[in-house]
Every structure is written in C-alpha cells, then in structure tokens.
XYZ file of C-alpha atoms in Angstrom:
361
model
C 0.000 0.000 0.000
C 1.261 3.803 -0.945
C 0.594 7.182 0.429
C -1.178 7.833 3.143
C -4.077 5.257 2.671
C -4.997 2.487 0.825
C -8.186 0.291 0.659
C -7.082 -3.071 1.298
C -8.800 -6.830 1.526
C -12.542 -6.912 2.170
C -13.881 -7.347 5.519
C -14.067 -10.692 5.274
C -10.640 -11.623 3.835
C -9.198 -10.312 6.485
C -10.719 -13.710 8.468
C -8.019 -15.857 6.015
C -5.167 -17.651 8.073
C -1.356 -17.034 7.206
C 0.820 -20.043 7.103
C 1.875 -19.413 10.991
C -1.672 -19.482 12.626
C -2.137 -15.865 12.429
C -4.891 -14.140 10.450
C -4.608 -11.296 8.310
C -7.187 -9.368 9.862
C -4.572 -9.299 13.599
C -1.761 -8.423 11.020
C -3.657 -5.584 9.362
C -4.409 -4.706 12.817
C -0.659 -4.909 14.275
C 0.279 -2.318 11.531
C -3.142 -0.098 12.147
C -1.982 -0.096 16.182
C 1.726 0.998 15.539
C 2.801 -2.206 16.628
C 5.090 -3.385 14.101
C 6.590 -0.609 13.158
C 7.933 -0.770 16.890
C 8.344 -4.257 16.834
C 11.053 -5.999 18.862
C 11.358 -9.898 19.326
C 10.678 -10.189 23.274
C 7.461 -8.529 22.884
C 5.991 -11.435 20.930
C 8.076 -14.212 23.438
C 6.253 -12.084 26.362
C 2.906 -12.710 24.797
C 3.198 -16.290 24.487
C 3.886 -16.401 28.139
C 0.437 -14.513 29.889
C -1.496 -16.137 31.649
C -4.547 -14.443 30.522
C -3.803 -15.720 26.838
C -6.705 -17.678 26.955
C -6.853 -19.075 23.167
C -5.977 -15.611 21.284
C -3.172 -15.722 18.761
C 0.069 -14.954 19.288
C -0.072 -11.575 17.735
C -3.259 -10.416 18.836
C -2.202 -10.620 22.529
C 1.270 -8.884 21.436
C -0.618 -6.630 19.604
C -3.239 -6.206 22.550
C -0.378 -5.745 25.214
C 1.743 -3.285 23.653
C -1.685 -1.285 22.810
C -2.524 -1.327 26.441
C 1.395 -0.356 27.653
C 1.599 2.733 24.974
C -1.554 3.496 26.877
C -0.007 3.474 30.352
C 3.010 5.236 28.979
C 1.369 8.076 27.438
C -1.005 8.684 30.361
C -5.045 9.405 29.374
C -4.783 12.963 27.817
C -3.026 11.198 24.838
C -4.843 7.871 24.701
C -7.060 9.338 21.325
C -6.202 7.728 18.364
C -7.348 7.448 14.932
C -9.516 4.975 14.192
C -9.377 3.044 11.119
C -11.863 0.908 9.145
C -11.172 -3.319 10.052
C -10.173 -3.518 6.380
C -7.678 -0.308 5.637
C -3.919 -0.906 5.685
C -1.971 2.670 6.744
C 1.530 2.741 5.342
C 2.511 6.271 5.232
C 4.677 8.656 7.256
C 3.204 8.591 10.482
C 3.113 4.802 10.177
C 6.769 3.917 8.984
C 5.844 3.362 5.916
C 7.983 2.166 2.544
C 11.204 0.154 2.939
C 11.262 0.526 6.747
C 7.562 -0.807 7.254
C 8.297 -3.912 4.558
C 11.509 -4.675 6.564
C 9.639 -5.020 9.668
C 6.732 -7.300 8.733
C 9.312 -9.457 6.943
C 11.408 -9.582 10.757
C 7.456 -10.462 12.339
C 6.750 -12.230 9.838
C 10.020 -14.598 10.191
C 9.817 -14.552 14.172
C 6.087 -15.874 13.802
C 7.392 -18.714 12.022
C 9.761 -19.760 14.644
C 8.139 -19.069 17.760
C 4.490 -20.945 16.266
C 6.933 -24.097 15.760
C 7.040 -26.256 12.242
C 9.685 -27.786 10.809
C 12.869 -27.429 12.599
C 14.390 -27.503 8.754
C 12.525 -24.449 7.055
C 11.277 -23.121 10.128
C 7.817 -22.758 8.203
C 4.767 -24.178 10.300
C 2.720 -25.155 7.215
C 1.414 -28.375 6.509
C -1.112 -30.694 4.856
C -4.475 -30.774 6.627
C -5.619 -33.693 4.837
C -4.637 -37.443 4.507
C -2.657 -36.923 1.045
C 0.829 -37.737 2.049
C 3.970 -35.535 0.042
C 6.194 -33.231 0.462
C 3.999 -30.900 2.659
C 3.227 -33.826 5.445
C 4.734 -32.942 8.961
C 6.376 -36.026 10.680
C 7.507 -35.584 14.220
C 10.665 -37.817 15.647
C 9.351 -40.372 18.272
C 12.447 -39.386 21.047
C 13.396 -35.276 20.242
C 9.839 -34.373 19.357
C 11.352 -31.853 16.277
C 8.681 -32.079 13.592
C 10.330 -32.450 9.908
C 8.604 -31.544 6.556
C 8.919 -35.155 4.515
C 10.198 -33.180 1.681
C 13.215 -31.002 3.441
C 14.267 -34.493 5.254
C 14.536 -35.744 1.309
C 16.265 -32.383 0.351
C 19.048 -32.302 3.291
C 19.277 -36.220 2.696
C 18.311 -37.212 5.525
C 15.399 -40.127 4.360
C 13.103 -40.255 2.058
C 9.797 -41.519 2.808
C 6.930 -43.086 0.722
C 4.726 -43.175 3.413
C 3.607 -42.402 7.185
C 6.290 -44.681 8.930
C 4.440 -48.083 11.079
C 5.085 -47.687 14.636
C 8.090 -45.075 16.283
C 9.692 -43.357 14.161
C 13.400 -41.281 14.850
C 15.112 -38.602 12.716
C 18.443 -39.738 13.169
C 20.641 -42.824 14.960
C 21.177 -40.709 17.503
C 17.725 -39.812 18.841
C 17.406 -44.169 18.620
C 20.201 -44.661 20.369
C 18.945 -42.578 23.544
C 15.411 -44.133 23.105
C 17.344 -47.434 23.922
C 19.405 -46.278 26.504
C 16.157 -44.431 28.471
C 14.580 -47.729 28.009
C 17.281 -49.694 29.709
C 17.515 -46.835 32.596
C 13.476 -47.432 33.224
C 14.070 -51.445 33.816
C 16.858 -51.197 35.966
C 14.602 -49.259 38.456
C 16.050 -47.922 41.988
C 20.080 -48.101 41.803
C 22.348 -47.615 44.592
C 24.154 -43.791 44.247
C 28.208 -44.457 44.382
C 29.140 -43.392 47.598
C 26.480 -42.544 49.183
C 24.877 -45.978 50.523
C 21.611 -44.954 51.896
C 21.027 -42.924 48.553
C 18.871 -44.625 45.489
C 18.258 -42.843 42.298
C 15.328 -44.290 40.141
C 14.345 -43.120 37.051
C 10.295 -44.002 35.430
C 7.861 -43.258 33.453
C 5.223 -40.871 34.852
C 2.369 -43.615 34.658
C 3.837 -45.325 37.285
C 1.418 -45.152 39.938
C 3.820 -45.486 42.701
C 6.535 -42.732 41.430
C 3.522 -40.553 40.180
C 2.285 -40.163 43.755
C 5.494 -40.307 45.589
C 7.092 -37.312 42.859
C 3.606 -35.160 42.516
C 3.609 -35.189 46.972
C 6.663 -33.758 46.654
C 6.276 -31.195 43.797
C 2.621 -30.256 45.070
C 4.501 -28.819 48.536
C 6.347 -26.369 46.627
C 4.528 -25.205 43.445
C 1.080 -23.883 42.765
C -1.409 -25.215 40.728
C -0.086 -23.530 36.796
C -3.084 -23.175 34.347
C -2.783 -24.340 31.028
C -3.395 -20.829 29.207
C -6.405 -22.609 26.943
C -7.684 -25.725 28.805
C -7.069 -24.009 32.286
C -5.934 -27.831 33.735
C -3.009 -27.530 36.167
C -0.072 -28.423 34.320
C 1.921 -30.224 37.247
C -0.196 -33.680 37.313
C -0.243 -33.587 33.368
C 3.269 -33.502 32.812
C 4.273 -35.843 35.644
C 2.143 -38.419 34.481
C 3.332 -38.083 30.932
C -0.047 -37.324 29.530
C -1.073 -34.210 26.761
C -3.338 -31.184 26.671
C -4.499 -29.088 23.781
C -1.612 -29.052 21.822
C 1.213 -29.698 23.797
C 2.833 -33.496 24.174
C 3.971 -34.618 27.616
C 4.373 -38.371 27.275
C 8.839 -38.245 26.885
C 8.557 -36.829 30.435
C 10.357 -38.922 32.936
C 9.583 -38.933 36.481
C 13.394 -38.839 38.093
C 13.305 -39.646 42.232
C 15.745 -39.630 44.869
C 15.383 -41.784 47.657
C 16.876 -41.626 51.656
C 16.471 -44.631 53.338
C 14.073 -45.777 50.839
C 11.998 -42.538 51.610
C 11.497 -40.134 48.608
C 13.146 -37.209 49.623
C 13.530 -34.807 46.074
C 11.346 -35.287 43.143
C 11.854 -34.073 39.117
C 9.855 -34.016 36.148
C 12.575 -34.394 32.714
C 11.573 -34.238 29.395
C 14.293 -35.524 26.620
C 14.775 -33.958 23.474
C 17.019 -36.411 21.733
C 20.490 -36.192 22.109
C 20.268 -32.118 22.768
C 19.294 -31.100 25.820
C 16.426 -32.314 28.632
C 14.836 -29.981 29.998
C 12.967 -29.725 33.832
C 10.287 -28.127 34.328
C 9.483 -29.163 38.167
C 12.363 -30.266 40.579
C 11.695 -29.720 44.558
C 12.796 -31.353 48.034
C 10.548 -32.471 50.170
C 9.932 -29.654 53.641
C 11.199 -31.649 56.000
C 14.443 -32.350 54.332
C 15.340 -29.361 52.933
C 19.211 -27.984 53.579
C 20.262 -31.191 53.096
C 22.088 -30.927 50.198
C 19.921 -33.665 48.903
C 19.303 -31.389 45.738
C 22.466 -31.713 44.736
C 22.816 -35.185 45.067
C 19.639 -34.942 43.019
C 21.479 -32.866 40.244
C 24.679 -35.052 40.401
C 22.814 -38.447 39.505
C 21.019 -36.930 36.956
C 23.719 -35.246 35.177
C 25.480 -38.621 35.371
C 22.212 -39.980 33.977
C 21.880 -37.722 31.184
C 25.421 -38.159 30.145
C 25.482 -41.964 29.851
C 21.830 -41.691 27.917
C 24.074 -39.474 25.325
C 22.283 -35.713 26.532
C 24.383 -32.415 25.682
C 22.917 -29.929 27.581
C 19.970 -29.362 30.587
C 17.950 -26.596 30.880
C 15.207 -25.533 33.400
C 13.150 -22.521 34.499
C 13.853 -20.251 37.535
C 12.819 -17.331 39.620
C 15.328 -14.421 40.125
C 15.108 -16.242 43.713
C 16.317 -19.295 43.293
C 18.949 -18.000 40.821
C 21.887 -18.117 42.744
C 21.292 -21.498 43.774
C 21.363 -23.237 40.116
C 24.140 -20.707 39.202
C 26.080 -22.587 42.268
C 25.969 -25.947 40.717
C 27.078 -24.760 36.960
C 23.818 -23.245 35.471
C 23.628 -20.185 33.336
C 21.219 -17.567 31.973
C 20.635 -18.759 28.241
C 20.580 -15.925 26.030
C 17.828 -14.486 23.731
C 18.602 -15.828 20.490
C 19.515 -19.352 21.662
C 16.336 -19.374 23.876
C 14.020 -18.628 20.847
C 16.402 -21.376 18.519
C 15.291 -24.022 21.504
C 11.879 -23.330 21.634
C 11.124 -23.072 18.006
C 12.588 -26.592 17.995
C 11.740 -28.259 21.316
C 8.876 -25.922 22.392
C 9.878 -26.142 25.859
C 7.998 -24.849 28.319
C 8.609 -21.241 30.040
C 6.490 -20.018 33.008
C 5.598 -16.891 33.947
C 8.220 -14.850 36.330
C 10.655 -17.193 35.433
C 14.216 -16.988 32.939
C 15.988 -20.189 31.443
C 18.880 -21.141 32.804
C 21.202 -24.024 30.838
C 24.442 -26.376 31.380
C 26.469 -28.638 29.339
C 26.958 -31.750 30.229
C-alpha cells in the first residue's frame, strides 16, 4: 500500500489464516496499532507467556499488550487515536511506511514462524491438513519431538519416505540410540548412588502409579497449581504423568526420584529432546528435608544420567530467587537468540516470572 491510505482486503478476507496461525485481519491490525513498526522480538516471546492468553493468537495478545502499555506510557490525555476501518492498511509517514515498514513485517513475519513451531528444517509451520501424504506432510521424531517436513528431510538427505512410517519413528541414529538407553535406565529401576549408601536414584515413566504419587507429593509442597493458558488444567499432574493437553505433548517426560532410606526425599519431572538437551520443568525437596544438600545429590545423579543416555545440555526454568542457587551448581542464563532457537525446535515450556537457565553436560 502507498501514500497515506490504501483500501485493502474486504472485511471478510481479512478472516483468512497465514501459514503461521495468524490471520490477516490481527496483522492488518498490528500495523493499524503501531505495533510493528515498533516491533522488537521479546514482545511477541512475552505474549506467548500470559497467563490471561486464553486461546488468542500470538499476535493479537502482542498486539493487545503493547496497545494497552503505549496506553499506560502516554497517560489518558493522549490515549485518542485514529480509528481506522477493520479492512484499511496505513503505510505512510506517520506509520513507517515504505522500505522501513516492509523490513519489519518481513522480521514479524520470520519470528512468527519460529516461535508458532514447524519444521525445525525451514522453520515454516505449514502443513497438509488432509490425509494426502507428500512433500507438505509434517512427521515428528518419536524421542526429540522436532517435527520435519517429509520433503526437506529428502532435500538435506536425511530419508526419504513413501509413506507415514508403522510404529516409532526417529530422525536420526542418535535420537534411537537414547530411546534405547532411556529404556534400559526405566528397567533397571532404583540403583544404589556411588558413595552414598543410603542414597537410590530411580528413574520411570510418569504412569507409574507409585513414582507418580510419591514425585507429585513432593512437587505439590512447593509449586502452585499452573493453568494451562487454553484448557485451564493444572499443568503439574499432566506432565508428571506423561499425559497431553491441547496441543502440547507430555508423554517423553520422565519422572526422576531420589530416595533416603528408601523414603522419597527430592522429586523431578525431565523431558528428553534427543540427544540435545532435557529440559525440567518441576524439581523440589521435600519440607522436612530441605538444607540437606539432597538437591544436589539430586542434580549429580542426573547429570550422570543424562550423560550416559548421550544428553548435551539441561535446561530448566527459575525465579530471580532461586537463581543463585542453580548458578552454584554450573547453570547459566541462556541468552535471547539461543532461547528462541530451543523453543522453536523443542517448544519447551517457560512459566511466567521465570528466565531459562542451561548447562552442558
């Protein structure tokens, strides 16, 4: 669009979905607002992350929130603005318009694509929405979770499929080689910690009923029930028991105990991703044997865990609180750009009031 104004899309074209979930209507409307003219790439992360999300798309509640903060900032004797028709596209001056304006939606455009997932090869969350299987069909790796367009695995040689593979399914001999190992870890059950004799270390699937109750009376005593931002379920139970919700996939989350004299005494939820990182979401102590150190005996098996499984990296969520304490035993703040690489990828999970912290292995 040129000049000051220019009619765009009918009313109702503005309902049609881009390839990233959005519709063209909310991007019309980010432009409209000011939004993306201002754009930066933590206001979009930030979005994701409100709890009062609720359903709405990614850039409507971007769009939404930075409305409401210019509001706050400006104070009400400047809160008047323009109004503009649902279907008119503003692209002049006063709007950042020309080269500058294109240059931003093409930097939205791009951080849509990774932050609404897709293939972990184009980065481009379309897909087939019927049963015809080609290049288009999304396949998802049975141990890292990455979901692969069946034509870019053909075009970076990594297979080439005819069909929907027959049972589990893995993107590389790595990610099958960690599937076997986790298996073997899960049958060996509770296992003496080196050292430390009145110390066992198991390591299960959430669906067993025995770890599920012993690791969820341990998490429940230190974390709050967390709504799912569209179901509203309390995410704890669901991803300690492996299950799903809406659209997000639980069931590679392992429930990870310690025991003191066969009493469970700290408690973990870990979710592998392959061979490149696993990431925690829930880890606690139980009250009465807190200041212990029986955390880090916690940490210490599971690193040692991780490492023989074939892991590279762990990463979990914390509170400017608790900060220190995972900085003590070798975590560090991941930055920006490698926290939106893993969750375009993994998807992992962030919760409000919390940063990601990450260590090699």
């Amino acid at each position: 669009a040129g000049g000051d104004s220019a009619p765009g899309a009918s009313v109702a074209d503005l309902d049609l979905f881009l390839c990233n979930g959005q519709t063209l209507r909310h991007f019309v409307e980010a432009i409209n607002s000011g939004f993306v003219q201002q754009f930066k790439r933590e206001d979009l992360h930030r979005s994701m992350m409100s709890p009062s999300r609720k359903g709405k798309g990614t850039l409507a509640m971007a769009t939404a929130s930075w409305k409401q903060k210019q509001k706050q900032d400006r104070g009400p004797e400047h809160t008047h603005q323009r109004h503009l028709p649902a279907a008119t596209m503003v692209a002049g001056p006063g709007h950042g318009g020309g080269k500058k304006l294109l240059k931003k939606c093409a930097q939205l455009l791009t951080e849509l694509d990774r932050i609404t997932g897709g293939c972990c090869l184009c980065h481009i969350p379309d897909f087939n929405r019927d049963l015809k299987f080609d290049a288009n069909t999304v396949i998802l790796c049975d141990q890292c979770e990455r979901e692969f367009h069946v034509g870019c695995l053909k075009k970076h040689g990594m297979c080439s499929l005819k069909a929907v593979p027959r049972g589990a399914w893995f993107c590389s001999s790595d990610c099958r080689s960690v599937q076997q190992r986790l298996e073997k870890t899960r049958k060996a059950g509770r296992v003496k910690v080196k050292g430390k004799r009145h110390l066992e270390f198991c390591v299960g699937r959430g669906r067993d009923s025995r770890l599920l109750k012993d690791c969820l009376g341990i998490l429940r005593e230190s974390f709050d029930p967390l709504p799912h931002a569209v179901t509203g379920e309390d995410l704890l139970p669901i991803i300690a028991s492996a299950s799903s919700v809406a659209d997000h996939d639980y069931t590679n989350v392992h429930t990870v105990l310690l025991y003191c004299q066969r009493e469970a005494v700290c408690a973990a939820c870990v979710r592998i991703c392959g061979p490149f990182l696993a990431e925690i979401p829930f880890v606690a102590t139980k009250g009465a044997h807190r200041g212990k150190g029986l955390c880090r005996q916690l940490f210490a098996c599971l690193e040692n865990w991780l490492r023989e499984v074939g892991v590279a990296q762990m990463v979990l969520p914390s509170t400017w609180e608790t900060l220190p304490c995972w900085k003590g035993i070798g975590f560090k703040k991941m930055s920006n750009e490698l926290y939106r690489n893993i969750k375009a990828d993994f998807r992992i999970q962030l919760f409000p009031g919390t940063t990601f912290l990450i260590k090699d292995l």
